[in-house]
Amino acid sequence: MSSVINVFDLDFPWQTQDSFLFCVFHKDDFPKGNGKSGPKASLAGRNIGQDFNSLDGWNMYHGDTVPGFPAHPHRGFETITVVNEGVVDHADSLNAAGRYGGGDTQWMTAGKGVQHSEMFPLVNEEQDNPMVLFQIWINLPAKNKMVAPHFAMFWTKDIPVVECADVKGKVNTVKIIAGEFNGYHSPSPPPKSWANDPENGVWVWNIKMPSHAQFTLPASGAGLNRVLYFYKGQAATVEKTPIKSQQGVQLISDADVILHSADEACEFLLLQGRPINEPIARYGPFVMNTEQEIQQAFSDYRKNQFGGWPWPSHAPVHFDAKGRFAKHADGTLEEPDF
């Protein structure tokens, strides 16, 4: 019996399964910075405010002078922002802030409601500013949808990257953003996250394979939703099923799965988790269980904007940052570069 349930072409955003809600892969070959965190390039021909067409290999997204996503609200779920390359500046309605990138991950529990911005400052003025980023949304169960907002930083030094050689000595790597592999465990997800309970089997892995390599994705618990996204490379096989880049594979969760890369190195994102199995009502940035709760979310947002916006701009950039940092709502400061 094959471990492969289904193979599908990836849309934008990528198709996900409960307990995940949304996943986007951002790859932008941003040019040199202009000294003000924007691109040293003309913005002519771009649909500023809604720039998603990858003109010249990069996007401004919703930014007008700096690429990124200015202030926007969330309620009822969590965002996991995995930055393999590039820089993200975070600011939110709780007066928390941060700059992270180059392998870091931010895990934010929106809970009862938060506004945040995610800007992509082009900090390098003498060289290009490549960006490689995953934006993943994972649902919260009904009992936790209205918890207090919270974010955690997983700095790159704290995220295990496990090397494992195949029978030919080819070395694969597994970056463990959530879950465990070969005795290595990810940093702890936020306390109210569905991923915080090991029984829910949430794995978020970034798997990289050199050409002509073999990797065994180990069995996990039964009854989990497990999807492998093939986003970089030319061709691969999953068990005996051939797949090509920009395809996803739905897998049985309680069986080993053997992957083979072809003539090029391959990279995959794995999302796995036990389904929450609750009704989902969603509209834009709000994910609840009923339509009435969605209407309440809009009403609450109109009433107080989830705490307002304490920043002078809806697209703040931390120009004075000396390096990566995270300032939490309670004033706690993390500075991993110092």
mmCIF file of C-alpha atoms in Angstrom:
data_model
loop_
_atom_site.group_PDB
_atom_site.id
_atom_site.type_symbol
_atom_site.label_atom_id
_atom_site.label_comp_id
_atom_site.label_asym_id
_atom_site.label_seq_id
_atom_site.Cartn_x
_atom_site.Cartn_y
_atom_site.Cartn_z
ATOM 1 C CA MET A 1 0.000 0.000 0.000
ATOM 2 C CA SER A 2 1.395 3.405 -0.994
ATOM 3 C CA SER A 3 1.855 6.146 1.571
ATOM 4 C CA VAL A 4 0.811 8.689 -1.087
ATOM 5 C CA ILE A 5 -2.849 9.696 -0.875
ATOM 6 C CA ASN A 6 -2.885 12.504 -3.426
ATOM 7 C CA VAL A 7 -0.607 14.680 -5.580
ATOM 8 C CA PHE A 8 -1.762 18.174 -6.514
ATOM 9 C CA ASP A 9 -0.442 21.334 -8.169
ATOM 10 C CA LEU A 10 0.240 24.223 -5.819
ATOM 11 C CA ASP A 11 -1.958 27.297 -6.046
ATOM 12 C CA PHE A 12 -1.373 30.701 -4.454
ATOM 13 C CA PRO A 13 -1.744 30.372 -1.512
ATOM 14 C CA TRP A 14 -0.823 26.725 -1.079
ATOM 15 C CA GLN A 15 -3.654 24.358 -0.211
ATOM 16 C CA THR A 16 -3.632 23.278 3.442
ATOM 17 C CA GLN A 17 -5.507 20.850 5.676
ATOM 18 C CA ASP A 18 -6.863 21.140 9.231
ATOM 19 C CA SER A 19 -5.208 22.168 11.593
ATOM 20 C CA PHE A 20 -3.452 24.490 9.116
ATOM 21 C CA LEU A 21 -5.383 27.261 7.408
ATOM 22 C CA PHE A 22 -3.049 28.982 4.952
ATOM 23 C CA CYS A 23 0.493 28.832 3.589
ATOM 24 C CA VAL A 24 2.345 31.149 1.206
ATOM 25 C CA PHE A 25 5.904 30.873 -0.069
ATOM 26 C CA HIS A 26 7.481 34.264 -0.727
ATOM 27 C CA LYS A 27 10.639 34.315 -2.847
ATOM 28 C CA ASP A 28 11.734 37.788 -3.882
ATOM 29 C CA ASP A 29 15.011 38.734 -5.521
ATOM 30 C CA PHE A 30 14.935 42.248 -4.110
ATOM 31 C CA PRO A 31 17.525 44.696 -5.494
ATOM 32 C CA LYS A 32 19.899 46.878 -3.501
ATOM 33 C CA GLY A 33 18.344 49.146 -0.886
ATOM 34 C CA ASN A 34 17.987 52.871 -1.481
ATOM 35 C CA GLY A 35 19.151 53.917 1.993
ATOM 36 C CA LYS A 36 15.547 54.273 3.189
ATOM 37 C CA SER A 37 14.784 50.521 3.300
ATOM 38 C CA GLY A 38 13.068 50.604 -0.086
ATOM 39 C CA PRO A 39 14.309 49.238 -3.422
ATOM 40 C CA LYS A 40 16.910 51.152 -5.400
ATOM 41 C CA ALA A 41 14.788 50.691 -8.506
ATOM 42 C CA SER A 42 11.873 52.308 -10.252
ATOM 43 C CA LEU A 43 8.395 51.371 -9.040
ATOM 44 C CA ALA A 44 6.884 52.304 -12.411
ATOM 45 C CA GLY A 45 4.478 49.714 -13.756
ATOM 46 C CA ARG A 46 3.677 48.256 -10.349
ATOM 47 C CA ASN A 47 0.224 48.190 -8.809
ATOM 48 C CA ILE A 48 1.372 49.876 -5.623
ATOM 49 C CA GLY A 49 -0.654 48.700 -2.655
ATOM 50 C CA GLN A 50 -1.500 45.416 -4.394
ATOM 51 C CA ASP A 51 1.776 44.427 -6.056
ATOM 52 C CA PHE A 52 1.886 40.632 -6.388
ATOM 53 C CA ASN A 53 2.972 40.223 -10.034
ATOM 54 C CA SER A 54 6.703 39.518 -9.436
ATOM 55 C CA LEU A 55 7.806 42.154 -11.937
ATOM 56 C CA ASP A 56 11.607 41.770 -12.220
ATOM 57 C CA GLY A 57 11.394 38.880 -9.749
ATOM 58 C CA TRP A 58 10.103 40.757 -6.711
ATOM 59 C CA ASN A 59 6.979 42.331 -5.206
ATOM 60 C CA MET A 60 6.113 45.347 -3.092
ATOM 61 C CA TYR A 61 3.044 43.483 -1.746
ATOM 62 C CA HIS A 62 0.922 46.060 0.124
ATOM 63 C CA GLY A 63 3.849 48.414 0.767
ATOM 64 C CA ASP A 64 4.204 51.720 -1.059
ATOM 65 C CA THR A 65 7.833 52.648 -0.306
ATOM 66 C CA VAL A 66 9.091 49.586 1.629
ATOM 67 C CA PRO A 67 7.976 46.060 0.625
ATOM 68 C CA GLY A 68 5.729 44.194 3.007
ATOM 69 C CA PHE A 69 2.405 44.151 4.769
ATOM 70 C CA PRO A 70 1.412 47.320 6.675
ATOM 71 C CA ALA A 71 -0.827 47.167 9.748
ATOM 72 C CA HIS A 72 -3.652 44.629 9.520
ATOM 73 C CA PRO A 73 -5.730 42.773 12.152
ATOM 74 C CA HIS A 74 -5.999 39.079 13.070
ATOM 75 C CA ARG A 75 -8.213 37.113 15.439
ATOM 76 C CA GLY A 76 -8.689 33.422 16.219
ATOM 77 C CA PHE A 77 -5.533 31.742 14.884
ATOM 78 C CA GLU A 78 -1.726 31.888 14.810
ATOM 79 C CA THR A 79 0.846 33.017 12.267
ATOM 80 C CA ILE A 80 4.168 31.222 11.825
ATOM 81 C CA THR A 81 6.626 33.333 9.811
ATOM 82 C CA VAL A 82 9.693 31.351 8.738
ATOM 83 C CA VAL A 83 12.413 33.586 7.269
ATOM 84 C CA ASN A 84 15.205 31.641 5.599
ATOM 85 C CA GLU A 85 16.664 34.738 3.917
ATOM 86 C CA GLY A 86 15.951 38.435 4.290
ATOM 87 C CA VAL A 87 14.771 40.707 7.104
ATOM 88 C CA VAL A 88 11.312 41.293 8.620
ATOM 89 C CA ASP A 89 10.378 44.237 10.846
ATOM 90 C CA HIS A 90 7.454 43.493 13.173
ATOM 91 C CA ALA A 91 5.302 46.046 15.006
ATOM 92 C CA ASP A 92 1.933 45.542 16.670
ATOM 93 C CA SER A 93 -0.952 47.132 18.537
ATOM 94 C CA LEU A 94 0.435 45.966 21.882
ATOM 95 C CA ASN A 95 3.495 48.179 21.284
ATOM 96 C CA ALA A 96 5.656 45.105 20.734
ATOM 97 C CA ALA A 97 8.258 45.134 17.980
ATOM 98 C CA GLY A 98 11.050 43.120 16.445
ATOM 99 C CA ARG A 99 13.532 42.632 13.654
ATOM 100 C CA TYR A 100 14.292 39.071 12.620
ATOM 101 C CA GLY A 101 15.478 37.082 9.607
ATOM 102 C CA GLY A 102 18.263 34.942 8.216
ATOM 103 C CA GLY A 103 16.861 31.703 9.618
ATOM 104 C CA ASP A 104 14.631 33.027 12.418
ATOM 105 C CA THR A 105 10.949 32.234 12.938
ATOM 106 C CA GLN A 106 8.258 34.302 14.637
ATOM 107 C CA TRP A 107 5.248 32.441 16.060
ATOM 108 C CA MET A 108 2.384 34.786 16.906
ATOM 109 C CA THR A 109 -0.840 33.848 18.676
ATOM 110 C CA ALA A 110 -3.418 36.402 17.536
ATOM 111 C CA GLY A 111 -6.015 35.104 19.991
ATOM 112 C CA LYS A 112 -8.717 37.651 20.828
ATOM 113 C CA GLY A 113 -7.234 40.184 18.459
ATOM 114 C CA VAL A 114 -4.094 42.044 17.466
ATOM 115 C CA GLN A 115 -2.971 44.356 14.698
ATOM 116 C CA HIS A 116 0.509 43.855 13.334
ATOM 117 C CA SER A 117 2.682 44.931 10.437
ATOM 118 C CA GLU A 118 5.318 42.867 8.667
ATOM 119 C CA MET A 119 7.661 44.985 6.583
ATOM 120 C CA PHE A 120 10.630 43.738 4.568
ATOM 121 C CA PRO A 121 13.310 46.455 4.836
ATOM 122 C CA LEU A 122 16.041 46.245 2.209
ATOM 123 C CA VAL A 123 18.937 46.789 4.586
ATOM 124 C CA ASN A 124 21.775 46.044 2.140
ATOM 125 C CA GLU A 125 22.721 49.028 -0.002
ATOM 126 C CA GLU A 126 25.818 47.505 -1.638
ATOM 127 C CA GLN A 127 24.295 44.196 -2.664
ATOM 128 C CA ASP A 128 20.942 42.607 -3.461
ATOM 129 C CA ASN A 129 18.444 41.675 -0.742
ATOM 130 C CA PRO A 130 17.060 38.191 -1.465
ATOM 131 C CA MET A 131 13.989 37.158 0.533
ATOM 132 C CA VAL A 132 12.839 33.559 1.169
ATOM 133 C CA LEU A 133 9.920 33.325 3.577
ATOM 134 C CA PHE A 134 7.019 31.048 4.511
ATOM 135 C CA GLN A 135 3.867 32.546 6.024
ATOM 136 C CA ILE A 136 1.847 29.772 7.683
ATOM 137 C CA TRP A 137 -1.447 30.070 9.539
ATOM 138 C CA ILE A 138 -2.406 27.404 12.073
ATOM 139 C CA ASN A 139 -5.838 27.340 13.668
ATOM 140 C CA LEU A 140 -6.699 27.661 17.344
ATOM 141 C CA PRO A 141 -9.348 25.441 18.936
ATOM 142 C CA ALA A 142 -12.518 27.197 20.117
ATOM 143 C CA LYS A 143 -11.381 27.176 23.752
ATOM 144 C CA ASN A 144 -8.285 29.248 22.845
ATOM 145 C CA LYS A 145 -9.585 31.582 20.158
ATOM 146 C CA MET A 146 -9.994 34.465 22.628
ATOM 147 C CA VAL A 147 -6.758 34.100 24.594
ATOM 148 C CA ALA A 148 -4.469 37.090 25.053
ATOM 149 C CA PRO A 149 -2.216 37.805 22.039
ATOM 150 C CA HIS A 150 1.368 36.613 22.342
ATOM 151 C CA PHE A 151 4.425 36.147 20.156
ATOM 152 C CA ALA A 152 7.530 34.026 20.513
ATOM 153 C CA MET A 153 10.822 34.335 18.648
ATOM 154 C CA PHE A 154 12.672 31.230 17.549
ATOM 155 C CA TRP A 155 16.124 32.606 16.796
ATOM 156 C CA THR A 156 18.096 30.653 14.225
ATOM 157 C CA LYS A 157 20.645 29.462 16.815
ATOM 158 C CA ASP A 158 17.831 27.804 18.781
ATOM 159 C CA ILE A 159 16.162 25.975 15.879
ATOM 160 C CA PRO A 160 17.656 22.501 15.341
ATOM 161 C CA VAL A 161 18.974 21.750 11.872
ATOM 162 C CA VAL A 162 19.611 18.021 11.836
ATOM 163 C CA GLU A 163 21.977 16.442 9.322
ATOM 164 C CA CYS A 164 21.391 12.865 8.223
ATOM 165 C CA ALA A 165 23.402 11.017 5.615
ATOM 166 C CA ASP A 166 21.894 8.422 3.293
ATOM 167 C CA VAL A 167 23.521 5.118 2.331
ATOM 168 C CA LYS A 168 25.651 6.901 -0.293
ATOM 169 C CA GLY A 169 26.845 9.538 2.143
ATOM 170 C CA LYS A 170 24.638 12.289 0.749
ATOM 171 C CA VAL A 171 23.765 14.661 3.605
ATOM 172 C CA ASN A 172 20.168 15.821 3.963
ATOM 173 C CA THR A 173 19.119 18.470 6.490
ATOM 174 C CA VAL A 174 15.902 18.896 8.457
ATOM 175 C CA LYS A 175 15.111 22.236 10.087
ATOM 176 C CA ILE A 176 12.666 21.553 12.929
ATOM 177 C CA ILE A 177 10.415 24.583 13.397
ATOM 178 C CA ALA A 178 7.818 22.471 15.181
ATOM 179 C CA GLY A 179 7.939 18.857 16.304
ATOM 180 C CA GLU A 180 10.852 16.487 16.755
ATOM 181 C CA PHE A 181 13.213 14.382 14.645
ATOM 182 C CA ASN A 182 15.982 11.951 15.597
ATOM 183 C CA GLY A 183 15.845 13.051 19.234
ATOM 184 C CA TYR A 184 15.976 16.772 18.440
ATOM 185 C CA HIS A 185 13.054 19.004 19.427
ATOM 186 C CA SER A 186 11.922 22.394 18.195
ATOM 187 C CA PRO A 187 11.627 25.365 20.548
ATOM 188 C CA SER A 188 8.351 25.320 22.483
ATOM 189 C CA PRO A 189 5.394 26.812 20.603
ATOM 190 C CA PRO A 190 3.346 29.475 22.430
ATOM 191 C CA PRO A 191 1.467 28.078 25.449
ATOM 192 C CA LYS A 192 -2.043 28.139 23.927
ATOM 193 C CA SER A 193 -1.004 26.833 20.518
ATOM 194 C CA TRP A 194 -2.461 23.605 19.124
ATOM 195 C CA ALA A 195 1.187 22.691 18.483
ATOM 196 C CA ASN A 196 2.087 23.002 22.159
ATOM 197 C CA ASP A 197 0.509 19.598 22.944
ATOM 198 C CA PRO A 198 2.729 16.772 21.568
ATOM 199 C CA GLU A 199 -0.392 14.597 21.227
ATOM 200 C CA ASN A 200 -1.458 16.811 18.314
ATOM 201 C CA GLY A 201 1.592 15.768 16.312
ATOM 202 C CA VAL A 202 2.268 19.183 14.783
ATOM 203 C CA TRP A 203 5.405 19.136 12.661
ATOM 204 C CA VAL A 204 6.696 22.052 10.627
ATOM 205 C CA TRP A 205 9.893 20.993 8.891
ATOM 206 C CA ASN A 206 12.064 22.450 6.151
ATOM 207 C CA ILE A 207 13.763 19.516 4.395
ATOM 208 C CA LYS A 208 16.723 20.016 2.040
ATOM 209 C CA MET A 209 18.248 17.248 -0.080
ATOM 210 C CA PRO A 210 21.267 17.334 -2.388
ATOM 211 C CA SER A 211 20.926 15.825 -5.849
ATOM 212 C CA HIS A 212 20.537 12.051 -6.122
ATOM 213 C CA ALA A 213 19.902 11.652 -2.413
ATOM 214 C CA GLN A 214 17.478 9.559 -0.366
ATOM 215 C CA PHE A 215 15.651 10.621 2.788
ATOM 216 C CA THR A 216 13.181 8.713 4.932
ATOM 217 C CA LEU A 217 10.396 10.798 6.414
ATOM 218 C CA PRO A 218 9.607 8.865 9.572
ATOM 219 C CA ALA A 219 6.178 7.641 10.579
ATOM 220 C CA SER A 220 4.247 9.695 13.095
ATOM 221 C CA GLY A 221 0.905 9.145 14.826
ATOM 222 C CA ALA A 222 -2.163 7.833 13.027
ATOM 223 C CA GLY A 223 -4.965 10.117 11.911
ATOM 224 C CA LEU A 224 -2.840 13.213 11.284
ATOM 225 C CA ASN A 225 -3.023 15.418 8.219
ATOM 226 C CA ARG A 226 0.409 15.330 6.579
ATOM 227 C CA VAL A 227 1.307 17.332 3.463
ATOM 228 C CA LEU A 228 4.704 17.702 1.786
ATOM 229 C CA TYR A 229 5.232 20.790 -0.397
ATOM 230 C CA PHE A 230 7.913 20.574 -3.118
ATOM 231 C CA TYR A 231 8.961 24.176 -3.762
ATOM 232 C CA LYS A 232 12.534 24.062 -5.064
ATOM 233 C CA GLY A 233 14.191 21.628 -7.448
ATOM 234 C CA GLN A 234 13.263 19.946 -10.692
ATOM 235 C CA ALA A 235 11.941 16.481 -9.909
ATOM 236 C CA ALA A 236 11.685 14.003 -7.076
ATOM 237 C CA THR A 237 9.935 10.782 -6.170
ATOM 238 C CA VAL A 238 7.828 10.110 -3.082
ATOM 239 C CA GLU A 239 7.826 6.362 -2.565
ATOM 240 C CA LYS A 240 7.467 5.404 -6.251
ATOM 241 C CA THR A 241 5.366 8.402 -7.234
ATOM 242 C CA PRO A 242 7.144 10.996 -9.399
ATOM 243 C CA ILE A 243 6.496 14.640 -8.538
ATOM 244 C CA LYS A 244 7.689 17.935 -9.956
ATOM 245 C CA SER A 245 8.432 21.308 -8.441
ATOM 246 C CA GLN A 246 5.382 23.303 -7.295
ATOM 247 C CA GLN A 247 3.430 20.206 -6.357
ATOM 248 C CA GLY A 248 2.135 19.018 -3.017
ATOM 249 C CA VAL A 249 1.737 15.471 -1.749
ATOM 250 C CA GLN A 250 -0.818 14.343 0.810
ATOM 251 C CA LEU A 251 0.614 11.432 2.813
ATOM 252 C CA ILE A 252 -0.446 8.797 5.296
ATOM 253 C CA SER A 253 0.900 9.948 8.655
ATOM 254 C CA ASP A 254 1.737 6.653 10.348
ATOM 255 C CA ALA A 255 4.059 5.174 7.727
ATOM 256 C CA ASP A 256 7.676 5.857 6.738
ATOM 257 C CA VAL A 257 7.942 7.700 3.414
ATOM 258 C CA ILE A 258 11.038 7.463 1.235
ATOM 259 C CA LEU A 259 11.986 10.546 -0.806
ATOM 260 C CA HIS A 260 14.473 10.621 -3.685
ATOM 261 C CA SER A 261 15.843 13.774 -5.288
ATOM 262 C CA ALA A 262 16.719 13.815 -8.987
ATOM 263 C CA ASP A 263 19.429 15.746 -10.854
ATOM 264 C CA GLU A 264 18.996 18.925 -8.805
ATOM 265 C CA ALA A 265 18.952 19.612 -5.091
ATOM 266 C CA CYS A 266 15.415 19.662 -3.688
ATOM 267 C CA GLU A 267 13.694 21.552 -0.889
ATOM 268 C CA PHE A 268 10.390 20.722 0.809
ATOM 269 C CA LEU A 269 8.145 22.139 3.499
ATOM 270 C CA LEU A 270 6.305 19.611 5.660
ATOM 271 C CA LEU A 271 3.099 20.562 7.480
ATOM 272 C CA GLN A 272 1.582 17.925 9.720
ATOM 273 C CA GLY A 273 -0.949 18.047 12.517
ATOM 274 C CA ARG A 274 -3.964 16.438 14.114
ATOM 275 C CA PRO A 275 -7.151 18.016 12.758
ATOM 276 C CA ILE A 276 -9.009 20.197 15.240
ATOM 277 C CA ASN A 277 -12.300 19.026 13.713
ATOM 278 C CA GLU A 278 -14.328 22.096 14.631
ATOM 279 C CA PRO A 279 -16.488 24.292 12.413
ATOM 280 C CA ILE A 280 -14.548 27.062 10.678
ATOM 281 C CA ALA A 281 -15.985 30.475 9.859
ATOM 282 C CA ARG A 282 -13.484 32.797 8.225
ATOM 283 C CA TYR A 283 -13.499 36.169 6.610
ATOM 284 C CA GLY A 284 -10.223 37.796 5.631
ATOM 285 C CA PRO A 285 -8.064 38.164 8.745
ATOM 286 C CA PHE A 286 -10.528 36.554 11.178
ATOM 287 C CA VAL A 287 -10.997 32.810 11.750
ATOM 288 C CA MET A 288 -13.673 31.739 14.219
ATOM 289 C CA ASN A 289 -16.202 28.922 14.606
ATOM 290 C CA THR A 290 -19.462 30.691 13.697
ATOM 291 C CA GLU A 291 -20.614 33.538 11.471
ATOM 292 C CA GLN A 292 -21.878 35.320 14.569
ATOM 293 C CA GLU A 293 -18.340 35.268 15.989
ATOM 294 C CA ILE A 294 -17.020 36.725 12.728
ATOM 295 C CA GLN A 295 -19.517 39.575 12.956
ATOM 296 C CA GLN A 296 -18.473 40.111 16.581
ATOM 297 C CA ALA A 297 -14.825 40.272 15.479
ATOM 298 C CA PHE A 298 -15.647 43.049 13.008
ATOM 299 C CA SER A 299 -17.671 44.876 15.647
ATOM 300 C CA ASP A 300 -14.857 44.641 18.210
ATOM 301 C CA TYR A 301 -12.285 45.792 15.682
ATOM 302 C CA ARG A 302 -14.370 48.822 14.694
ATOM 303 C CA LYS A 303 -14.794 49.633 18.391
ATOM 304 C CA ASN A 304 -11.165 49.680 19.520
ATOM 305 C CA GLN A 305 -8.949 48.459 16.638
ATOM 306 C CA PHE A 306 -7.688 45.700 18.970
ATOM 307 C CA GLY A 307 -5.842 48.244 21.081
ATOM 308 C CA GLY A 308 -5.263 50.894 18.439
ATOM 309 C CA TRP A 309 -2.023 51.589 16.619
ATOM 310 C CA PRO A 310 0.756 53.201 18.694
ATOM 311 C CA TRP A 311 3.151 53.720 15.764
ATOM 312 C CA PRO A 312 3.551 56.917 13.687
ATOM 313 C CA SER A 313 3.178 54.960 10.454
ATOM 314 C CA HIS A 314 1.102 51.956 9.409
ATOM 315 C CA ALA A 315 4.274 50.544 7.824
ATOM 316 C CA PRO A 316 6.961 51.154 10.476
ATOM 317 C CA VAL A 317 10.578 50.249 9.845
ATOM 318 C CA HIS A 318 13.067 49.995 12.706
ATOM 319 C CA PHE A 319 15.748 52.249 11.233
ATOM 320 C CA ASP A 320 17.625 52.506 14.547
ATOM 321 C CA ALA A 321 17.927 48.746 15.072
ATOM 322 C CA LYS A 322 21.522 47.667 15.621
ATOM 323 C CA GLY A 323 20.657 44.073 14.762
ATOM 324 C CA ARG A 324 17.942 41.539 15.347
ATOM 325 C CA PHE A 325 15.762 42.081 18.399
ATOM 326 C CA ALA A 326 12.362 41.377 19.904
ATOM 327 C CA LYS A 327 10.617 43.747 22.292
ATOM 328 C CA HIS A 328 7.596 42.093 23.875
ATOM 329 C CA ALA A 329 4.450 43.782 25.164
ATOM 330 C CA ASP A 330 5.631 43.437 28.779
ATOM 331 C CA GLY A 331 8.859 45.263 27.950
ATOM 332 C CA THR A 332 11.075 42.166 27.819
ATOM 333 C CA LEU A 333 13.874 42.689 25.286
ATOM 334 C CA GLU A 334 15.723 39.976 23.376
ATOM 335 C CA GLU A 335 18.880 40.841 21.415
ATOM 336 C CA PRO A 336 20.420 37.656 19.977
ATOM 337 C CA ASP A 337 23.137 39.564 18.089
ATOM 338 C CA PHE A 338 24.655 40.978 21.275
#
